[in-house]
PDB file of C-alpha atoms and ligand atoms in Angstrom:
ATOM      1  CA  UNK A  70      -0.615  16.009   3.589  1.00  0.00           C
ATOM      2  CA  UNK A  71      -1.811  15.173   6.779  1.00  0.00           C
ATOM      3  CA  UNK A  72      -3.465  11.552   8.013  1.00  0.00           C
ATOM      4  CA  UNK A  73      -5.428  11.248  11.387  1.00  0.00           C
ATOM      5  CA  UNK A  74      -5.705   7.217  12.550  1.00  0.00           C
ATOM      6  CA  UNK A  75      -7.912   6.558  15.101  1.00  0.00           C
ATOM      7  CA  UNK A  76      -6.529   3.172  17.227  1.00  0.00           C
ATOM      8  CA  UNK A  77      -6.539   1.608  20.642  1.00  0.00           C
ATOM      9  CA  UNK A  78      -2.685   1.489  20.144  1.00  0.00           C
ATOM     10  CA  UNK A  79      -1.536   4.837  19.249  1.00  0.00           C
ATOM     11  CA  UNK A  80       2.174   4.421  20.497  1.00  0.00           C
ATOM     12  CA  UNK A  81       2.182   1.631  17.914  1.00  0.00           C
ATOM     13  CA  UNK A  82       0.930   3.388  14.573  1.00  0.00           C
ATOM     14  CA  UNK A  83       3.101   6.551  15.529  1.00  0.00           C
ATOM     15  CA  UNK A  84       6.092   4.358  15.699  1.00  0.00           C
ATOM     16  CA  UNK A  85       6.117   4.617  12.102  1.00  0.00           C
ATOM     17  CA  UNK A  86       8.067   8.270  12.558  1.00  0.00           C
ATOM     18  CA  UNK A  87      10.818   6.451  13.540  1.00  0.00           C
ATOM     19  CA  UNK A  88      11.602   4.236  10.224  1.00  0.00           C
ATOM     20  CA  UNK A  89      12.532   4.379   6.610  1.00  0.00           C
ATOM     21  CA  UNK A  90      11.240   6.873   4.004  1.00  0.00           C
ATOM     22  CA  UNK A  91       8.365   7.198   5.405  1.00  0.00           C
ATOM     23  CA  UNK A  92      10.101   8.337   8.815  1.00  0.00           C
ATOM     24  CA  UNK A  93      11.835  10.638   7.392  1.00  0.00           C
ATOM     25  CA  UNK A  94       8.935  12.207   5.268  1.00  0.00           C
ATOM     26  CA  UNK A  95       7.326  12.628   8.473  1.00  0.00           C
ATOM     27  CA  UNK A  96      10.436  14.118  10.169  1.00  0.00           C
ATOM     28  CA  UNK A  97      10.613  16.536   7.613  1.00  0.00           C
ATOM     29  CA  UNK A  98       6.867  17.426   7.706  1.00  0.00           C
ATOM     30  CA  UNK A  99       6.122  16.532   4.354  1.00  0.00           C
ATOM     31  CA  UNK A 100       3.395  14.304   5.864  1.00  0.00           C
ATOM     32  CA  UNK A 101       1.870  14.853   9.239  1.00  0.00           C
ATOM     33  CA  UNK A 102       0.566  12.031  10.958  1.00  0.00           C
ATOM     34  CA  UNK A 103      -1.924  12.198  14.232  1.00  0.00           C
ATOM     35  CA  UNK A 104      -3.064   9.510  16.374  1.00  0.00           C
ATOM     36  CA  UNK A 105      -6.166   9.359  18.213  1.00  0.00           C
ATOM     37  CA  UNK A 106      -7.123   6.738  21.054  1.00  0.00           C
ATOM     38  CA  UNK A 107     -10.699   6.356  21.339  1.00  0.00           C
ATOM     39  CA  UNK A 108     -10.336   5.632  24.704  1.00  0.00           C
ATOM     40  CA  UNK A 109      -9.802   9.144  25.637  1.00  0.00           C
ATOM     41  CA  UNK A 110     -13.487   9.749  24.753  1.00  0.00           C
ATOM     42  CA  UNK A 111     -15.009   6.849  26.545  1.00  0.00           C
ATOM     43  CA  UNK A 112     -17.819   7.648  28.887  1.00  0.00           C
ATOM     44  CA  UNK A 113     -16.563   6.285  31.806  1.00  0.00           C
ATOM     45  CA  UNK A 114     -13.961   5.988  34.093  1.00  0.00           C
ATOM     46  CA  UNK A 115     -12.544   2.245  32.857  1.00  0.00           C
ATOM     47  CA  UNK A 116     -12.197   3.563  29.660  1.00  0.00           C
ATOM     48  CA  UNK A 117     -13.995   1.052  28.072  1.00  0.00           C
ATOM     49  CA  UNK A 118     -14.957   1.101  24.714  1.00  0.00           C
ATOM     50  CA  UNK A 119     -16.379  -2.133  23.387  1.00  0.00           C
ATOM     51  CA  UNK A 120     -19.161  -4.317  24.590  1.00  0.00           C
ATOM     52  CA  UNK A 121     -20.937  -7.535  24.027  1.00  0.00           C
ATOM     53  CA  UNK A 122     -22.477  -7.873  20.904  1.00  0.00           C
ATOM     54  CA  UNK A 123     -26.263  -7.455  20.815  1.00  0.00           C
ATOM     55  CA  UNK A 124     -27.885 -10.918  19.683  1.00  0.00           C
ATOM     56  CA  UNK A 125     -24.996 -12.874  21.825  1.00  0.00           C
ATOM     57  CA  UNK A 126     -22.134 -14.584  20.243  1.00  0.00           C
ATOM     58  CA  UNK A 127     -18.537 -14.436  20.924  1.00  0.00           C
ATOM     59  CA  UNK A 128     -16.329 -11.465  21.371  1.00  0.00           C
ATOM     60  CA  UNK A 129     -16.610  -7.918  21.216  1.00  0.00           C
ATOM     61  CA  UNK A 130     -17.681  -5.138  19.340  1.00  0.00           C
ATOM     62  CA  UNK A 131     -16.322  -1.295  19.441  1.00  0.00           C
ATOM     63  CA  UNK A 132     -19.029   1.390  20.269  1.00  0.00           C
ATOM     64  CA  UNK A 133     -20.088   3.740  18.290  1.00  0.00           C
ATOM     65  CA  UNK A 134     -20.426   7.040  20.500  1.00  0.00           C
ATOM     66  CA  UNK A 135     -16.543   7.136  21.521  1.00  0.00           C
ATOM     67  CA  UNK A 136     -15.472   6.825  18.184  1.00  0.00           C
ATOM     68  CA  UNK A 137     -17.970   9.292  16.961  1.00  0.00           C
ATOM     69  CA  UNK A 138     -16.768  11.481  19.596  1.00  0.00           C
ATOM     70  CA  UNK A 139     -13.357  11.221  18.559  1.00  0.00           C
ATOM     71  CA  UNK A 140     -14.039  12.004  14.701  1.00  0.00           C
ATOM     72  CA  UNK A 141     -15.692  15.369  16.037  1.00  0.00           C
ATOM     73  CA  UNK A 142     -12.409  16.255  17.869  1.00  0.00           C
ATOM     74  CA  UNK A 143     -10.124  15.235  14.630  1.00  0.00           C
ATOM     75  CA  UNK A 144     -12.665  17.176  12.480  1.00  0.00           C
ATOM     76  CA  UNK A 145     -12.361  20.365  14.723  1.00  0.00           C
ATOM     77  CA  UNK A 146      -8.390  19.862  14.623  1.00  0.00           C
ATOM     78  CA  UNK A 147      -8.402  19.838  10.962  1.00  0.00           C
ATOM     79  CA  UNK A 148      -9.009  22.635   8.426  1.00  0.00           C
ATOM     80  CA  UNK A 149     -11.087  20.590   6.067  1.00  0.00           C
ATOM     81  CA  UNK A 150     -13.454  17.832   5.469  1.00  0.00           C
ATOM     82  CA  UNK A 151     -11.299  14.716   4.516  1.00  0.00           C
ATOM     83  CA  UNK A 152     -12.530  11.402   4.004  1.00  0.00           C
ATOM     84  CA  UNK A 153     -13.360   8.409   6.324  1.00  0.00           C
ATOM     85  CA  UNK A 154     -11.415   5.366   5.627  1.00  0.00           C
ATOM     86  CA  UNK A 155     -12.168   2.109   7.848  1.00  0.00           C
ATOM     87  CA  UNK A 156      -9.614  -0.727   7.001  1.00  0.00           C
ATOM     88  CA  UNK A 157     -12.054  -3.726   6.733  1.00  0.00           C
ATOM     89  CA  UNK A 158     -11.834  -7.290   5.260  1.00  0.00           C
ATOM     90  CA  UNK A 159     -15.063  -6.378   3.542  1.00  0.00           C
ATOM     91  CA  UNK A 160     -13.763  -3.511   1.592  1.00  0.00           C
ATOM     92  CA  UNK A 161     -12.546  -2.869  -1.476  1.00  0.00           C
ATOM     93  CA  UNK A 162      -9.223  -3.951  -2.521  1.00  0.00           C
ATOM     94  CA  UNK A 163      -6.682  -1.666  -1.502  1.00  0.00           C
ATOM     95  CA  UNK A 164      -4.149  -1.229  -4.504  1.00  0.00           C
ATOM     96  CA  UNK A 165      -1.594   1.041  -6.140  1.00  0.00           C
ATOM     97  CA  UNK A 166      -4.485   2.990  -7.953  1.00  0.00           C
ATOM     98  CA  UNK A 167      -6.184   3.955  -4.812  1.00  0.00           C
ATOM     99  CA  UNK A 168      -2.483   4.583  -3.138  1.00  0.00           C
ATOM    100  CA  UNK A 169      -2.260   7.161  -6.061  1.00  0.00           C
ATOM    101  CA  UNK A 170      -5.838   8.843  -5.594  1.00  0.00           C
ATOM    102  CA  UNK A 171      -5.280   9.384  -1.819  1.00  0.00           C
ATOM    103  CA  UNK A 172      -1.668  10.796  -2.414  1.00  0.00           C
ATOM    104  CA  UNK A 173      -3.596  13.047  -4.802  1.00  0.00           C
ATOM    105  CA  UNK A 174      -5.927  13.952  -2.106  1.00  0.00           C
ATOM    106  CA  UNK A 175      -5.423  16.546   1.273  1.00  0.00           C
ATOM    107  CA  UNK A 176      -5.481  13.547   3.541  1.00  0.00           C
ATOM    108  CA  UNK A 177      -8.130  11.329   5.124  1.00  0.00           C
ATOM    109  CA  UNK A 178      -8.907   9.352   8.408  1.00  0.00           C
ATOM    110  CA  UNK A 179      -8.373   6.031   9.350  1.00  0.00           C
ATOM    111  CA  UNK A 180     -10.392   4.197  11.775  1.00  0.00           C
ATOM    112  CA  UNK A 181      -8.882   0.813  13.249  1.00  0.00           C
ATOM    113  CA  UNK A 182     -11.403  -1.646  14.010  1.00  0.00           C
ATOM    114  CA  UNK A 183     -10.438  -4.324  16.759  1.00  0.00           C
ATOM    115  CA  UNK A 184     -12.340  -7.170  18.321  1.00  0.00           C
ATOM    116  CA  UNK A 185     -15.136  -8.495  16.068  1.00  0.00           C
ATOM    117  CA  UNK A 186     -14.905  -4.814  14.499  1.00  0.00           C
ATOM    118  CA  UNK A 187     -17.277  -1.831  15.022  1.00  0.00           C
ATOM    119  CA  UNK A 188     -20.856  -1.339  15.515  1.00  0.00           C
ATOM    120  CA  UNK A 189     -22.329  -1.082  11.994  1.00  0.00           C
ATOM    121  CA  UNK A 190     -24.102   2.171  12.846  1.00  0.00           C
ATOM    122  CA  UNK A 191     -21.011   4.045  12.899  1.00  0.00           C
ATOM    123  CA  UNK A 192     -19.906   2.427   9.718  1.00  0.00           C
ATOM    124  CA  UNK A 193     -23.098   3.547   8.067  1.00  0.00           C
ATOM    125  CA  UNK A 194     -22.912   7.175   9.540  1.00  0.00           C
ATOM    126  CA  UNK A 195     -19.480   8.111   9.356  1.00  0.00           C
ATOM    127  CA  UNK A 196     -17.315   5.615   7.194  1.00  0.00           C
ATOM    128  CA  UNK A 197     -17.096   6.726   3.655  1.00  0.00           C
ATOM    129  CA  UNK A 198     -14.924   4.254   2.385  1.00  0.00           C
ATOM    130  CA  UNK A 199     -13.851   0.589   3.365  1.00  0.00           C
ATOM    131  CA  UNK A 200     -10.471  -0.626   1.992  1.00  0.00           C
ATOM    132  CA  UNK A 201      -9.284  -4.496   2.381  1.00  0.00           C
ATOM    133  CA  UNK A 202      -5.725  -5.578   2.469  1.00  0.00           C
ATOM    134  CA  UNK A 203      -6.375  -9.108   1.183  1.00  0.00           C
ATOM    135  CA  UNK A 204      -8.878 -11.963   1.674  1.00  0.00           C
ATOM    136  CA  UNK A 205      -7.290 -12.661   5.431  1.00  0.00           C
ATOM    137  CA  UNK A 206      -8.483 -11.623   8.746  1.00  0.00           C
ATOM    138  CA  UNK A 207      -6.217  -9.764  10.991  1.00  0.00           C
ATOM    139  CA  UNK A 208      -6.682  -8.849  14.474  1.00  0.00           C
ATOM    140  CA  UNK A 209      -6.857  -5.193  14.029  1.00  0.00           C
ATOM    141  CA  UNK A 210      -6.961  -2.214  11.554  1.00  0.00           C
ATOM    142  CA  UNK A 211      -3.490  -1.376  12.728  1.00  0.00           C
ATOM    143  CA  UNK A 212      -1.529  -2.500  10.392  1.00  0.00           C
ATOM    144  CA  UNK A 213      -3.524  -2.186   7.290  1.00  0.00           C
ATOM    145  CA  UNK A 214      -3.665   1.223   8.192  1.00  0.00           C
ATOM    146  CA  UNK A 215       0.284   1.482   8.777  1.00  0.00           C
ATOM    147  CA  UNK A 216       0.426  -0.121   4.960  1.00  0.00           C
ATOM    148  CA  UNK A 217      -2.062   2.535   3.704  1.00  0.00           C
ATOM    149  CA  UNK A 218       0.213   5.240   5.286  1.00  0.00           C
ATOM    150  CA  UNK A 219       3.179   3.766   3.853  1.00  0.00           C
ATOM    151  CA  UNK A 220       2.130   3.469   0.374  1.00  0.00           C
ATOM    152  CA  UNK A 221       0.749   6.849   0.351  1.00  0.00           C
ATOM    153  CA  UNK A 222       3.273   8.685   1.879  1.00  0.00           C
ATOM    154  CA  UNK A 223       6.104   6.966  -0.590  1.00  0.00           C
ATOM    155  CA  UNK A 224       4.148   8.726  -3.530  1.00  0.00           C
ATOM    156  CA  UNK A 225       4.405  12.078  -2.178  1.00  0.00           C
ATOM    157  CA  UNK A 226       6.655  14.227  -3.761  1.00  0.00           C
ATOM    158  CA  UNK A 227       9.977  14.302  -1.753  1.00  0.00           C
ATOM    159  CA  UNK A 228       9.912  11.355   0.371  1.00  0.00           C
ATOM    160  CA  UNK A 229      11.447   8.933  -1.898  1.00  0.00           C
ATOM    161  CA  UNK A 230      15.397  10.121  -2.784  1.00  0.00           C
ATOM    162  CA  UNK A 231      14.644   9.827  -6.334  1.00  0.00           C
ATOM    163  CA  UNK A 232      11.029   9.973  -7.534  1.00  0.00           C
ATOM    164  CA  UNK A 233      11.817   7.679 -10.503  1.00  0.00           C
ATOM    165  CA  UNK A 234      11.749   5.085  -8.005  1.00  0.00           C
ATOM    166  CA  UNK A 235       7.905   5.409  -7.756  1.00  0.00           C
ATOM    167  CA  UNK A 236       7.219   5.589 -11.018  1.00  0.00           C
ATOM    168  CA  UNK A 237       9.113   2.435 -12.269  1.00  0.00           C
ATOM    169  CA  UNK A 238       7.482   0.553  -9.193  1.00  0.00           C
ATOM    170  CA  UNK A 239       5.372  -2.827 -10.209  1.00  0.00           C
ATOM    171  CA  UNK A 240       1.514  -1.923 -10.823  1.00  0.00           C
ATOM    172  CA  UNK A 241       2.340   1.886 -11.515  1.00  0.00           C
ATOM    173  CA  UNK A 242       2.394   1.125 -15.186  1.00  0.00           C
ATOM    174  CA  UNK A 243      -0.116  -1.800 -15.182  1.00  0.00           C
ATOM    175  CA  UNK A 244       3.233  -4.145 -14.928  1.00  0.00           C
ATOM    176  CA  UNK A 245       5.201  -5.676 -12.387  1.00  0.00           C
ATOM    177  CA  UNK A 246       8.703  -4.578 -12.007  1.00  0.00           C
ATOM    178  CA  UNK A 247      11.567  -5.909 -13.577  1.00  0.00           C
ATOM    179  CA  UNK A 248      14.189  -7.681 -11.552  1.00  0.00           C
ATOM    180  CA  UNK A 249      17.098  -5.701  -9.971  1.00  0.00           C
ATOM    181  CA  UNK A 250      20.993  -6.432  -9.776  1.00  0.00           C
ATOM    182  CA  UNK A 251      23.883  -5.198  -7.283  1.00  0.00           C
ATOM    183  CA  UNK A 252      27.255  -6.289  -6.662  1.00  0.00           C
ATOM    184  CA  UNK A 253      28.991  -8.619  -6.575  1.00  0.00           C
ATOM    185  CA  UNK A 254      28.873  -9.313 -10.162  1.00  0.00           C
ATOM    186  CA  UNK A 255      28.795 -13.180  -9.435  1.00  0.00           C
ATOM    187  CA  UNK A 256      26.952 -14.600  -6.402  1.00  0.00           C
ATOM    188  CA  UNK A 257      25.160 -18.007  -5.449  1.00  0.00           C
ATOM    189  CA  UNK A 258      26.648 -19.366  -8.912  1.00  0.00           C
ATOM    190  CA  UNK A 259      24.951 -16.839 -10.720  1.00  0.00           C
ATOM    191  CA  UNK A 260      26.244 -13.933 -12.989  1.00  0.00           C
ATOM    192  CA  UNK A 261      24.691 -10.748 -13.361  1.00  0.00           C
ATOM    193  CA  UNK A 262      22.920 -10.575 -16.628  1.00  0.00           C
ATOM    194  CA  UNK A 263      25.248  -9.350 -19.049  1.00  0.00           C
ATOM    195  CA  UNK A 264      23.381  -6.978 -20.778  1.00  0.00           C
ATOM    196  CA  UNK A 265      23.307  -4.978 -17.280  1.00  0.00           C
ATOM    197  CA  UNK A 266      27.106  -4.543 -17.719  1.00  0.00           C
ATOM    198  CA  UNK A 267      26.979  -3.555 -21.320  1.00  0.00           C
ATOM    199  CA  UNK A 268      26.818   0.229 -20.837  1.00  0.00           C
ATOM    200  CA  UNK A 269      24.385   0.053 -23.744  1.00  0.00           C
ATOM    201  CA  UNK A 270      21.550   1.938 -21.952  1.00  0.00           C
ATOM    202  CA  UNK A 271      18.824   1.669 -25.005  1.00  0.00           C
ATOM    203  CA  UNK A 272      19.508  -1.717 -24.654  1.00  0.00           C
ATOM    204  CA  UNK A 273      19.709  -1.783 -20.958  1.00  0.00           C
ATOM    205  CA  UNK A 274      16.225  -0.035 -21.141  1.00  0.00           C
ATOM    206  CA  UNK A 275      15.074  -2.565 -23.656  1.00  0.00           C
ATOM    207  CA  UNK A 276      15.968  -5.422 -21.541  1.00  0.00           C
ATOM    208  CA  UNK A 277      14.145  -4.026 -18.449  1.00  0.00           C
ATOM    209  CA  UNK A 278      10.934  -3.571 -20.337  1.00  0.00           C
ATOM    210  CA  UNK A 279      10.785  -7.111 -21.548  1.00  0.00           C
ATOM    211  CA  UNK A 280      11.589  -8.421 -18.370  1.00  0.00           C
ATOM    212  CA  UNK A 281       8.747  -6.630 -16.898  1.00  0.00           C
ATOM    213  CA  UNK A 282       6.592  -7.523 -19.368  1.00  0.00           C
ATOM    214  CA  UNK A 283       7.765 -11.289 -19.124  1.00  0.00           C
ATOM    215  CA  UNK A 284       7.248 -11.317 -15.681  1.00  0.00           C
ATOM    216  CA  UNK A 285       3.613  -9.837 -15.639  1.00  0.00           C
ATOM    217  CA  UNK A 286       2.958 -12.456 -18.448  1.00  0.00           C
ATOM    218  CA  UNK A 287       3.879 -15.298 -16.317  1.00  0.00           C
ATOM    219  CA  UNK A 288       2.611 -14.502 -12.815  1.00  0.00           C
ATOM    220  CA  UNK A 289      -0.074 -11.864 -13.056  1.00  0.00           C
ATOM    221  CA  UNK A 290      -1.774 -12.557 -16.457  1.00  0.00           C
ATOM    222  CA  UNK A 291      -4.954 -10.864 -15.068  1.00  0.00           C
ATOM    223  CA  UNK A 292      -3.082  -7.287 -15.308  1.00  0.00           C
ATOM    224  CA  UNK A 293      -1.682  -7.705 -18.867  1.00  0.00           C
ATOM    225  CA  UNK A 294      -5.781  -8.804 -19.859  1.00  0.00           C
ATOM    226  CA  UNK A 295      -6.411  -5.352 -18.280  1.00  0.00           C
ATOM    227  CA  UNK A 296      -4.162  -3.073 -20.337  1.00  0.00           C
ATOM    228  CA  UNK A 297      -3.113  -2.480 -23.864  1.00  0.00           C
ATOM    229  CA  UNK A 298       0.300  -2.819 -25.098  1.00  0.00           C
ATOM    230  CA  UNK A 299       1.891  -0.864 -27.851  1.00  0.00           C
ATOM    231  CA  UNK A 300       3.425  -2.170 -30.666  1.00  0.00           C
ATOM    232  CA  UNK A 301       6.968  -2.456 -29.092  1.00  0.00           C
ATOM    233  CA  UNK A 302       5.760  -3.786 -25.724  1.00  0.00           C
ATOM    234  CA  UNK A 303       4.053  -6.377 -27.980  1.00  0.00           C
ATOM    235  CA  UNK A 304       7.138  -7.235 -29.800  1.00  0.00           C
ATOM    236  CA  UNK A 305       9.287  -7.255 -26.820  1.00  0.00           C
ATOM    237  CA  UNK A 306       6.619  -9.667 -24.970  1.00  0.00           C
ATOM    238  CA  UNK A 307       6.628 -11.926 -28.149  1.00  0.00           C
ATOM    239  CA  UNK A 308      10.168 -12.295 -28.254  1.00  0.00           C
ATOM    240  CA  UNK A 309      10.354 -13.011 -24.585  1.00  0.00           C
ATOM    241  CA  UNK A 310       7.800 -15.908 -24.795  1.00  0.00           C
ATOM    242  CA  UNK A 311       9.406 -17.557 -27.927  1.00  0.00           C
ATOM    243  CA  UNK A 312      12.659 -17.359 -26.057  1.00  0.00           C
ATOM    244  CA  UNK A 313      10.916 -19.085 -22.854  1.00  0.00           C
ATOM    245  CA  UNK A 314       9.601 -21.920 -25.543  1.00  0.00           C
ATOM    246  CA  UNK A 315      13.103 -22.500 -26.565  1.00  0.00           C
ATOM    247  CA  UNK A 316      12.434 -20.702 -29.977  1.00  0.00           C
ATOM    248  CA  UNK A 317      14.870 -17.850 -29.641  1.00  0.00           C
ATOM    249  CA  UNK A 318      18.916 -18.081 -29.693  1.00  0.00           C
ATOM    250  CA  UNK A 319      19.038 -14.806 -27.802  1.00  0.00           C
ATOM    251  CA  UNK A 320      20.936 -15.525 -24.608  1.00  0.00           C
ATOM    252  CA  UNK A 321      20.208 -11.724 -23.089  1.00  0.00           C
ATOM    253  CA  UNK A 322      16.531 -12.089 -24.529  1.00  0.00           C
ATOM    254  CA  UNK A 323      16.776  -8.151 -25.245  1.00  0.00           C
ATOM    255  CA  UNK A 324      14.975  -9.191 -28.553  1.00  0.00           C
ATOM    256  CA  UNK A 325      17.652  -8.241 -31.042  1.00  0.00           C
TER     257      UNK A 325
HETATM  258  N1  SAH B 469     -15.247  -9.988  12.266  1.00  0.00           N
HETATM  259  C1  SAH B 469     -14.910  -9.354  11.315  1.00  0.00           C
HETATM  260  C2  SAH B 469     -13.058  -8.999  11.080  1.00  0.00           C
HETATM  261  C3  SAH B 469     -12.670  -8.139  12.368  1.00  0.00           C
HETATM  262  S1  SAH B 469     -11.022  -8.191  12.480  1.00  0.00           S
HETATM  263  C4  SAH B 469     -14.884  -9.621   9.651  1.00  0.00           C
HETATM  264  O1  SAH B 469     -15.074 -11.004   9.621  1.00  0.00           O
HETATM  265  O2  SAH B 469     -15.329  -9.253   8.758  1.00  0.00           O
HETATM  266  C5  SAH B 469     -10.536  -6.701  13.414  1.00  0.00           C
HETATM  267  C6  SAH B 469     -10.495  -5.289  12.444  1.00  0.00           C
HETATM  268  O3  SAH B 469      -9.280  -5.761  11.897  1.00  0.00           O
HETATM  269  C7  SAH B 469     -11.422  -4.858  11.714  1.00  0.00           C
HETATM  270  O4  SAH B 469     -12.193  -4.204  11.812  1.00  0.00           O
HETATM  271  C8  SAH B 469     -10.326  -4.335  10.497  1.00  0.00           C
HETATM  272  O5  SAH B 469     -10.319  -2.785  10.948  1.00  0.00           O
HETATM  273  C9  SAH B 469      -9.164  -4.979  10.831  1.00  0.00           C
HETATM  274  N2  SAH B 469      -8.972  -5.996   9.401  1.00  0.00           N
HETATM  275  C10 SAH B 469      -8.767  -7.287   9.553  1.00  0.00           C
HETATM  276  N3  SAH B 469      -8.696  -7.967   8.365  1.00  0.00           N
HETATM  277  C11 SAH B 469      -8.330  -6.718   7.719  1.00  0.00           C
HETATM  278  C12 SAH B 469      -8.390  -6.950   5.992  1.00  0.00           C
HETATM  279  N4  SAH B 469      -7.948  -7.833   5.539  1.00  0.00           N
HETATM  280  N5  SAH B 469      -8.305  -5.483   5.513  1.00  0.00           N
HETATM  281  C13 SAH B 469      -8.351  -4.481   6.305  1.00  0.00           C
HETATM  282  N6  SAH B 469      -8.390  -4.322   7.630  1.00  0.00           N
HETATM  283  C14 SAH B 469      -8.914  -5.884   7.978  1.00  0.00           C
END
C-alpha cells in the first residue's frame, strides 16, 4: 500500500516513519508514505501557494493551481489512479469502517488544507472524498491526515505484532473494547478482577464479551442500536444490566 500526502509540512508528516507500529510498518515496507510540498509547484520565486479570499474577509486561501500540479506529479509517480481525500471539518465522519475500506484499497492521496482552507474549485475538480475527524476545527489537515494513515496502517497485515489485536479493538465488531489489566495484581487499592486470574479461558472470554457489551451499553448506546445481538450476547448484557441495578449476586459479573 502506498499513501501520498500533500502538505506544507512534509518533514512533520514524514516523522510517522520514526515511531511505533506504523513506523515499523513503513520501515519494513509494508506501507509506503510519500510527502509532497505544493510549494515546489508554486509559480513564483517566493514559493507562495496562498492568497487573499475573493470577496474579502479574514485569512488566506490555498490556491488551486499549485495543488493541481502537485497531484499531477503524484499521478505520474503512481502506477494506478487512487482516490484523492481531503481532511475537512465538513466531510463525512472518519470511523473504523472507513479505515477498513481504505485498508482494503490500493492506497490514496491525502491533501492537507491550511489557513481558511483550499479554493473550492480545486475541491470540486480533484477531491473524491472529504473526511472529518470530529466536530472541531484544527489549524491544518496534517494531524487528521496522520490519524488516517495511522488507523489504516495498523489494519494492514503484518503491521501489528498480533493481528488479533486489531480484530478485538473498539468499533471493529460494532462494540467498545473490554477493559485491560496487567501486573501488579493489586494497584491503587484495587485488585484485578478475579476471573482474569482463574485460568478458565471460556469464563474469561465470556466476562470480556460481557464487559464489552456493558461498556457499549453505558457509554455508546447509539452503537448498540445499530447492530443485532445474538442470543448469547443478549443474555450477557441482560445479566450485566441486572447486576448494575443490584439484582444479581454474581461478583465477577461473568453471568453464571
Ligand atoms: N474554514 C474551514 C476550516 C479550515 S481549517 C471551515 O470552517 O470549514 C484548515 C484545514 O484544517 C482544513 O482545510 C482541513 O484540511 C483541516 N481540518 C480542520 N479541522 C478538521 C477536522 N475536524 N477534520 C479534518 N480536517 C480538518
